[in-house]
XYZ file of C-alpha atoms in Angstrom:
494
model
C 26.714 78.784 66.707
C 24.962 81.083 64.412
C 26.483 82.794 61.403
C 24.808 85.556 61.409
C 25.156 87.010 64.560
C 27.395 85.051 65.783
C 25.732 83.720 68.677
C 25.931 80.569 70.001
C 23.204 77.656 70.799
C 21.967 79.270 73.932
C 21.628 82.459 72.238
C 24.600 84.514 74.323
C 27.018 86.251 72.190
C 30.266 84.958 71.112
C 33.234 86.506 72.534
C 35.925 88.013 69.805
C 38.938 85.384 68.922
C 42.600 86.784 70.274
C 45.977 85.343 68.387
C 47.668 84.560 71.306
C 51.586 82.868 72.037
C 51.861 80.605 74.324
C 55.261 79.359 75.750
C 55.459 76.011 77.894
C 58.737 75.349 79.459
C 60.057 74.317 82.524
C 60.279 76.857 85.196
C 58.683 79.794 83.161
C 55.437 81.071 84.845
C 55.779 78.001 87.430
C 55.034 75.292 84.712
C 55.888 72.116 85.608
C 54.167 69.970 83.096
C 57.256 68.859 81.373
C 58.148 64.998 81.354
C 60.833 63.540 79.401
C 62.634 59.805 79.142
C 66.022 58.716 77.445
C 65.303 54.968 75.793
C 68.528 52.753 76.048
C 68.617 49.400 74.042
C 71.176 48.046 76.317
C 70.248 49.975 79.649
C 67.725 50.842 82.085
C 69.014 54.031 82.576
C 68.164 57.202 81.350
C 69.870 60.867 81.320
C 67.907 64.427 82.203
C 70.334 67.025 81.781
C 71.507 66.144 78.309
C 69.205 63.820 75.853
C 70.437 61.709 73.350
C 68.808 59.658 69.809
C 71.375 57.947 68.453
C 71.001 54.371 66.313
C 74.982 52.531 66.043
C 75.741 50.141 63.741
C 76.123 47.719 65.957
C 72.102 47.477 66.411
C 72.263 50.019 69.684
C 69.188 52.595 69.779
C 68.990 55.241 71.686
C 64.994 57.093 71.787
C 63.724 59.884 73.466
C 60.207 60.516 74.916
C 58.692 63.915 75.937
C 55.775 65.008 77.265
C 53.895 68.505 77.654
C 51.238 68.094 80.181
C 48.582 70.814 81.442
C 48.772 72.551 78.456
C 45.228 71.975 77.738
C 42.648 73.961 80.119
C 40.800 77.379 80.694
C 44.011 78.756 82.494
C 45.373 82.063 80.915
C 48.459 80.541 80.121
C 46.770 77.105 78.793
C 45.041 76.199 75.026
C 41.504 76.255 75.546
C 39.785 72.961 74.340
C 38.754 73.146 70.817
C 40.894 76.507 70.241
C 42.363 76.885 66.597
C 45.773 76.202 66.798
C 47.583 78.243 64.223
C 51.096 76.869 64.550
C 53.237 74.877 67.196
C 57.219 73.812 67.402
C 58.997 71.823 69.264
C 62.482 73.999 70.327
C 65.670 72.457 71.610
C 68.924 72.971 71.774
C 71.449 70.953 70.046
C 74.863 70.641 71.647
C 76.104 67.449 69.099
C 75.421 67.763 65.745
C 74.143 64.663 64.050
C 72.384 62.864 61.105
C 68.739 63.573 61.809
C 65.454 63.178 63.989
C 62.203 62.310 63.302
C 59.199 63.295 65.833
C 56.653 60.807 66.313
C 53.298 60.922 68.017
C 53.155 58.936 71.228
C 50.197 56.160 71.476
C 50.752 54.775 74.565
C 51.169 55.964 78.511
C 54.757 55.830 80.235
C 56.308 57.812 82.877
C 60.099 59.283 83.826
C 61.026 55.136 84.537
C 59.831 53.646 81.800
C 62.436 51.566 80.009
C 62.844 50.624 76.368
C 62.499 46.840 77.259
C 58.849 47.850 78.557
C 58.269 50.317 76.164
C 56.688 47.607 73.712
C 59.222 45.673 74.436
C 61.780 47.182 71.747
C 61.367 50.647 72.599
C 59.231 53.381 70.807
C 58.494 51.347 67.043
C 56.712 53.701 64.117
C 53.163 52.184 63.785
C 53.241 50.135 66.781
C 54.022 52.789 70.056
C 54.097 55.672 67.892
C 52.315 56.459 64.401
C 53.876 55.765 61.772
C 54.158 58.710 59.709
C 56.679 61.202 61.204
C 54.821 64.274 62.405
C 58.291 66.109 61.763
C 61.878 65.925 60.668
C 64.705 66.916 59.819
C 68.025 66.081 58.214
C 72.063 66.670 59.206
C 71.292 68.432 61.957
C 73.645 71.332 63.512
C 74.514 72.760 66.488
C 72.270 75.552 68.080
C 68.429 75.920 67.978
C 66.309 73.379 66.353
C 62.350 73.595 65.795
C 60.028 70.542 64.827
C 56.891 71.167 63.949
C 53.992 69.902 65.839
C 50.916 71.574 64.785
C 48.873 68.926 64.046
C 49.615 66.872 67.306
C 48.833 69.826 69.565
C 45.904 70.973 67.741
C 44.498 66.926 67.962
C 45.233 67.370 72.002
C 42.942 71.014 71.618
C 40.288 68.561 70.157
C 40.474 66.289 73.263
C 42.904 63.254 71.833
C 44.716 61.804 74.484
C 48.458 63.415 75.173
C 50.971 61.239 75.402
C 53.764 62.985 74.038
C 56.045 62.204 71.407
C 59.130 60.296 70.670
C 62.216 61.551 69.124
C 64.096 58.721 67.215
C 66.912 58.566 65.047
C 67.653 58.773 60.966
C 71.195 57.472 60.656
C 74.151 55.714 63.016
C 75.514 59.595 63.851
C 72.907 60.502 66.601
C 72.612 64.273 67.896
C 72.266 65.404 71.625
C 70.409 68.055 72.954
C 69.455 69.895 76.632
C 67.621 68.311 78.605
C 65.692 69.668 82.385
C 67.503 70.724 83.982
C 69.511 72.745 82.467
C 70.115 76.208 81.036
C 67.786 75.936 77.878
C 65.338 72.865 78.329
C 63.065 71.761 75.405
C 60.061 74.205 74.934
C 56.703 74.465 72.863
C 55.630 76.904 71.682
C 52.148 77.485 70.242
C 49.950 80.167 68.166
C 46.619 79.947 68.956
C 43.203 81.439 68.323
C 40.679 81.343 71.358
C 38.604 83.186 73.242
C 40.772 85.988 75.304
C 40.644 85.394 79.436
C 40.512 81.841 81.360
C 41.113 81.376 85.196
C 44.532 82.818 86.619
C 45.742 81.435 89.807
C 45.649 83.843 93.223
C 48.394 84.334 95.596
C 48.550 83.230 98.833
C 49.707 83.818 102.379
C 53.693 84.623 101.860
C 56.279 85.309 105.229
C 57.959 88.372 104.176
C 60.547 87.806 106.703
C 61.193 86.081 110.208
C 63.533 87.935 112.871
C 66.166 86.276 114.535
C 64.844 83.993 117.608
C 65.785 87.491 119.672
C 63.859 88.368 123.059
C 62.933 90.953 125.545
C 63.242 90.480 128.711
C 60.395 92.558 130.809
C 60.618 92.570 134.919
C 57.751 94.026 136.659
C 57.605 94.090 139.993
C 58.677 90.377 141.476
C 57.668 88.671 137.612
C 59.391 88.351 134.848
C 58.114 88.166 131.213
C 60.377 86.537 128.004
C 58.548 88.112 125.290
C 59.677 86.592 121.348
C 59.723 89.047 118.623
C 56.828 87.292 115.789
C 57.323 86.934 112.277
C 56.209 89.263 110.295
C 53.757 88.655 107.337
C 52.392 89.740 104.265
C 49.470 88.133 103.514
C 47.493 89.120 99.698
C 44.746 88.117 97.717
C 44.964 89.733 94.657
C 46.093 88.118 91.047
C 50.099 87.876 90.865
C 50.704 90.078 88.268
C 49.122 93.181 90.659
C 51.542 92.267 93.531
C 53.271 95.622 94.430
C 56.445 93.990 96.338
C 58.903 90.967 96.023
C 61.641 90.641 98.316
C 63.215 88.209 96.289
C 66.158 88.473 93.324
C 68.389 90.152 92.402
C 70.201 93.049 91.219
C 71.596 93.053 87.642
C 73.229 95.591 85.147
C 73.738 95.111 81.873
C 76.878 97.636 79.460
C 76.499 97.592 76.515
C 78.955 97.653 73.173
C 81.942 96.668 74.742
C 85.053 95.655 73.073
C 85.282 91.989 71.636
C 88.818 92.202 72.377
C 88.433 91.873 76.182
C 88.360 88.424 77.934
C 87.329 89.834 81.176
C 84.262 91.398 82.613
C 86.604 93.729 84.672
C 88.611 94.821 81.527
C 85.350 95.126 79.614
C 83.618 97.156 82.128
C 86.417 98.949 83.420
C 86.147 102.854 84.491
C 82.260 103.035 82.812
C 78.611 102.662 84.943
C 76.189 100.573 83.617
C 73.962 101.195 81.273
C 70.602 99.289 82.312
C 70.005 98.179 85.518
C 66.738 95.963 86.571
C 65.478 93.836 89.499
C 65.425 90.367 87.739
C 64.480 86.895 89.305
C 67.160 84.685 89.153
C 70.308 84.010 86.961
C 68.362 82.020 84.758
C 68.299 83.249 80.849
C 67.276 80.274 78.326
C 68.157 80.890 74.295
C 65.766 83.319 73.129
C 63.945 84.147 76.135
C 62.064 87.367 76.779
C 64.236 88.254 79.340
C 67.318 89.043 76.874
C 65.023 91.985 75.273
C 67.001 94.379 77.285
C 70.129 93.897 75.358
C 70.937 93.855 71.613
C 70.924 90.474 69.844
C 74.493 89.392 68.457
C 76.490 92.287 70.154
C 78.579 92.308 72.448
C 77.648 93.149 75.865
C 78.202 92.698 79.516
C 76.439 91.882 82.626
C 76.329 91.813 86.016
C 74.027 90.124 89.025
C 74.609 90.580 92.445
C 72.267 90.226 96.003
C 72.539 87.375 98.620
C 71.964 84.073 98.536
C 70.275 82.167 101.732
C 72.118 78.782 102.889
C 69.003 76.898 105.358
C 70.873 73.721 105.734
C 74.605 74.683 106.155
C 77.209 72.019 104.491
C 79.032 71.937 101.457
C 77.349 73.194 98.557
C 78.402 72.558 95.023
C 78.053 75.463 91.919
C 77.432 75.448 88.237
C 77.352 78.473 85.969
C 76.427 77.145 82.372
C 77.279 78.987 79.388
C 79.364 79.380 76.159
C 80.593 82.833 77.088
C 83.087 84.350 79.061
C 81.610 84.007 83.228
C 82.988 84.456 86.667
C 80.925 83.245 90.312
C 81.926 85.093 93.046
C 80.169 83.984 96.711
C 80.971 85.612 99.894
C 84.409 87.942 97.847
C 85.863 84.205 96.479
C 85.998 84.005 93.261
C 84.822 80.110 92.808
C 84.801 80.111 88.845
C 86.100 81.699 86.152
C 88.222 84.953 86.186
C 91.292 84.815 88.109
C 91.077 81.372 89.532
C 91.085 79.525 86.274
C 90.271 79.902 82.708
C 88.392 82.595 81.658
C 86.255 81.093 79.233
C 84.034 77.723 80.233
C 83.325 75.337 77.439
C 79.620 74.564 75.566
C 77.564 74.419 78.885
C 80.378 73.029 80.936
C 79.735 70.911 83.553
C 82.467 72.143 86.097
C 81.736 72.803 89.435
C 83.444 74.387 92.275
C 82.589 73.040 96.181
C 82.693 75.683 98.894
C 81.054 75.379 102.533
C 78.440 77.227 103.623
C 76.928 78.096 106.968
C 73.310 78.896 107.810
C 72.532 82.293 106.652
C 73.010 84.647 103.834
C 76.007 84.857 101.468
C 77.100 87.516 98.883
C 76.923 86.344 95.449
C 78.308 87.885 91.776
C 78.118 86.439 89.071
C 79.648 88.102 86.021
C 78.779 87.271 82.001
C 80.998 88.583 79.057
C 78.932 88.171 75.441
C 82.069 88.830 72.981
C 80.852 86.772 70.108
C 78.346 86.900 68.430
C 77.860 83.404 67.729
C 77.855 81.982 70.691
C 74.493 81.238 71.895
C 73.036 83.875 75.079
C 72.206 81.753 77.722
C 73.114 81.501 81.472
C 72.081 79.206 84.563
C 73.397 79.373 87.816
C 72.851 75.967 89.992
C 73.870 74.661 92.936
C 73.463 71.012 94.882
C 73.857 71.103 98.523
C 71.471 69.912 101.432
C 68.982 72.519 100.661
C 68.278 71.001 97.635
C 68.385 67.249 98.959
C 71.871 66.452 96.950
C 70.290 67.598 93.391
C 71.555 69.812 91.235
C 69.396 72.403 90.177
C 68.793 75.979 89.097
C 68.839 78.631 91.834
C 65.362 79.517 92.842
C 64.262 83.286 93.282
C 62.718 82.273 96.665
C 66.791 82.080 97.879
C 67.627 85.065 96.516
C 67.748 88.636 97.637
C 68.891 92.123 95.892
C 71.889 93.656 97.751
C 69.608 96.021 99.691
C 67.667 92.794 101.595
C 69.444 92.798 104.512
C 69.495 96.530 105.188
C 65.319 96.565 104.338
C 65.036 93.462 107.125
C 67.060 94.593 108.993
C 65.356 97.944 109.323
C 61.947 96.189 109.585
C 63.072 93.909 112.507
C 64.400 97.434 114.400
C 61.284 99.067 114.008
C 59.777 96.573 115.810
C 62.117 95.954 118.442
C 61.721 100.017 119.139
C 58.393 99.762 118.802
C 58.167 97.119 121.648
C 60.720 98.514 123.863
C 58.696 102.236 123.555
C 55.737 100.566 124.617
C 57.277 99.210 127.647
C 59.077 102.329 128.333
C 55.835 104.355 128.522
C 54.287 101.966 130.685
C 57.645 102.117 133.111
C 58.367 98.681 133.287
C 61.327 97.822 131.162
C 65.258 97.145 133.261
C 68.410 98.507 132.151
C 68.889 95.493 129.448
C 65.758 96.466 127.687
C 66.830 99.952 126.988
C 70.591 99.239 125.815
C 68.830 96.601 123.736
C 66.524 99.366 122.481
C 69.253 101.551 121.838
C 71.095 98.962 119.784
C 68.189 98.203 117.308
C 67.990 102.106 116.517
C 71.877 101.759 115.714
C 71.118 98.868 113.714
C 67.989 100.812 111.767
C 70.036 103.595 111.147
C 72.824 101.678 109.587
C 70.331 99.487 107.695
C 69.288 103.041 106.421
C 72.676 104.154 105.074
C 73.073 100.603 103.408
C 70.047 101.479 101.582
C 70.914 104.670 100.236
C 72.542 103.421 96.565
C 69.462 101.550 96.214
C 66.994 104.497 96.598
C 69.446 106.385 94.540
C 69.253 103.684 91.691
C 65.515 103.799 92.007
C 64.992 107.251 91.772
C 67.450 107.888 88.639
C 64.676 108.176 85.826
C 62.887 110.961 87.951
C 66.230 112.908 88.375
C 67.235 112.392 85.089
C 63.834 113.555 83.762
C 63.870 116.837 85.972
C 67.615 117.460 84.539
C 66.084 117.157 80.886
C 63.399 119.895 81.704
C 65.547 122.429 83.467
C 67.887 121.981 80.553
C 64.668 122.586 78.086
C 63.951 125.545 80.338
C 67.257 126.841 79.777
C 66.952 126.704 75.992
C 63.541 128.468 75.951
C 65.125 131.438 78.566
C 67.619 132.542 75.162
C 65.543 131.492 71.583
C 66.357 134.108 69.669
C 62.697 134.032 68.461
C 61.412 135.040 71.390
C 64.447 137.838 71.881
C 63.257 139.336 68.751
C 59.482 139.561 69.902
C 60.649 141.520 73.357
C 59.990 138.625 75.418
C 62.941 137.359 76.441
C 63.110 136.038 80.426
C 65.976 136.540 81.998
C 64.269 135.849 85.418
């Protein structure tokens, strides 16, 4: 590269460097590059959903390994090789306080079933496994965020050094636990980098917006007749995901805002007052410190609300998890499952409870309530369930399951349409029975209905516009009577 003129070698001109931040974790943006392994001296068994370093008296160790892979590429959301990496941390979240952790770089391969006995053969040893000096540490750790630096590992990996992680091991006999995946706030790394702005993004594919029921029309003409199923419908698009104009999937949240601390209920908190934000979010899914609280104030109390259906595939008995430190309720299908009146209104330090219900094939209501009265307790939320459509694990609720309140008006309107579309068609060409036109007349019932259930959605959609036309008729109002303008002659009155 020249100095100069800053060209490079081949004589095109160098692009401008962008400080960008980068956040890997699981789930957010679809990454999936996170690998982590719990070390047991005297087991060959490891934990996911809450990791552990811990070295007893008795000569017990207990290591942790993690891994960010894919970080490292000409993707958007990657580090592009040789970038300048201006700072990187290591962020979990500590639920047992200990003596300390140190954060080693990783020198040799392993995956989620390695075991400390083949680890080396004594688990994850400075200067034998791992280098010797500590990348990071720290000392008498608390409970609550903790960040490790790892700048100098992740900028070696932007240079092209192998990544194999790191290992977390302990500094005294009281160890410390922290979140695992997954979980409401699994470890993340984030990085500030300097690179070259733009890299490949990924392009959607073929998605099935929705499928009707398995209904048909029955179509006699003459001495024949013709059993005619209604097709799914599709949406198929090829443009970049952030330009894609609709998402039937979600759901419906609201958010009030300074309520009173006093309150251990989201009923009492909320009671006789509207909402004060609303948005179409994802999921029920909020990690510490993620983007996605920007819509409320940090350390005040607030309260929220989510609400849509969930879709059961595989119908059985399904088992729920809300974790969080604050005050929570889980409503499916009007039964309150968790929290308010069924039980304790408050759920311990990402409490494992769970409440069992059975579910059929199909889609259920779901609420789930959160009540932030204290400021220091720590704003995160996860809803998860285990049940046969997620082969007995227990995980986070995907958006793909979920729908705003409005989804089965909008399908159900969609699948009418059709159905009068098809029946119209055969009534113009004279060859639909009696059936065919009751059945007609019952999709328009249903369409009409699913039109009704869809008015307090457009409503809630079109409340900036209306409450920006009631600001300039009120502005209006005030110009019709300035005095200034009475004293000038032109006053309108009109």
């Amino acid at each position: 590269r020249c100095w100069c003129c800053r060209r490079h070698s081949d004589g095109k001109p160098e692009k401008p460097l962008k400080e960008m931040s980068l956040l890997f974790r699981p789930g957010f943006k679809g990454y999936e590059g996170f690998m982590a392994r719990e070390l047991h001296s005297d087991s060959t068994v490891g934990e996911t959903d809450v990791l552990s370093v811990e070295a007893t008296e008795e000569g017990k160790r207990t290591q942790v390994l993690l891994r960010f892979d894919d970080i490292i590429g000409e993707g958007v959301e990657q580090i592009h090789p040789g970038a300048r990496v201006r700072s990187a941390a290591l962020n979990i979240n500590v639920i047992n306080p200990g003596h300390g952790v140190e954060v080693h770089k990783v020198l040799t391969q392993w995956d989620p079933a390695t075991t400390y006995q083949e680890f080396g053969g004594d688990g994850a040893t400075p200067g034998k496994e791992t280098v010797a000096k500590p990348l990071s540490s720290a000392e008498m750790v608390q409970m609550g965020l903790l960040s490790l630096d790892m700048t100098s590992v992740v900028q070696a990996w932007a240079r092209g050094e192998p990544n194999f992680g790191v290992a977390l091991l302990p500094r005294g006999a009281d160890g410390l636990s922290f979140m695992g995946y997954p979980s409401g706030t699994p470890p993340a790394l984030t990085v500030e980098v300097l690179q070259e702005p733009g890299g490949k993004s990924p392009r959607s594919t073929t998605t099935i917006l929705f499928e009707p029921p398995q209904t048909t029309v029955s179509v006699r003409d003459s001495a024949t007749t013709t059993t005619t199923a209604l097709p799914p419908v599709f949406v198929t698009s090829t443009a970049k995901p952030a330009q894609s104009t609709y998402d039937p999937h979600g759901l419906d949240a609201e958010f009030f805002f300074g309520v009173d601390p006093s309150h251990r209920t989201f009923e009492a908190a909320t009671q006789g007052r509207q909402a004060d934000a609303r948005e179409k979010v994802a999921d029920v899914n909020y990690v510490a410190g993620s983007p996605r609280w920007e819509i409320v104030e940090a350390h005040a109390p607030f309260a929220a609300r989510w609400r849509g259906e969930l879709t059961i595939d595989g119908e059985g008995r399904y088992s729920f998890q809300v974790l969080t430190d604050n005050i929570m309720s889980l409503t499916i299908d009007g039964k309150t499952l968790l929290g308010g009146a069924s039980g304790a209104a408050t759920s311990p330090l990402f409490s494992s409870r769970a409440a069992a219900v059975d579910l059929a094939a199909g889609a259920h209501t779901v609420v789930v309530t959160l009540l932030q009265h204290s400021e220091h307790n720590l704003m995160a939320i996860d809803l998860r369930y285990q049940g046969p459509d997620t082969e007995g694990k227990m995980v986070s609720v995907p958006k793909a399951a979920l729908f705003p309140g409005s989804s089965s008006a909008v399908r159900g309107v969609a699948f009418a349409l059709a159905h009068v579309r098809l029946q119209r068609k055969f009534l113009v060409e004279g060859v639909v029975d009696r059936g065919g036109i009751v059945a007609g007349l019952a999709a328009a019932i249903v369409a009409v209905g699913a039109l009704v259930a869809l008015l307090p959605t457009l409503q809630l959609a079109t409340e900036p516009f209306r409450r920006a036309w009631r600001t300039r008729a009120q502005r209006r109002q005030l110009r019709r009577y300035d005095p200034a303008r009475l004293l000038h002659g032109r006053a309108d009155f009109a």
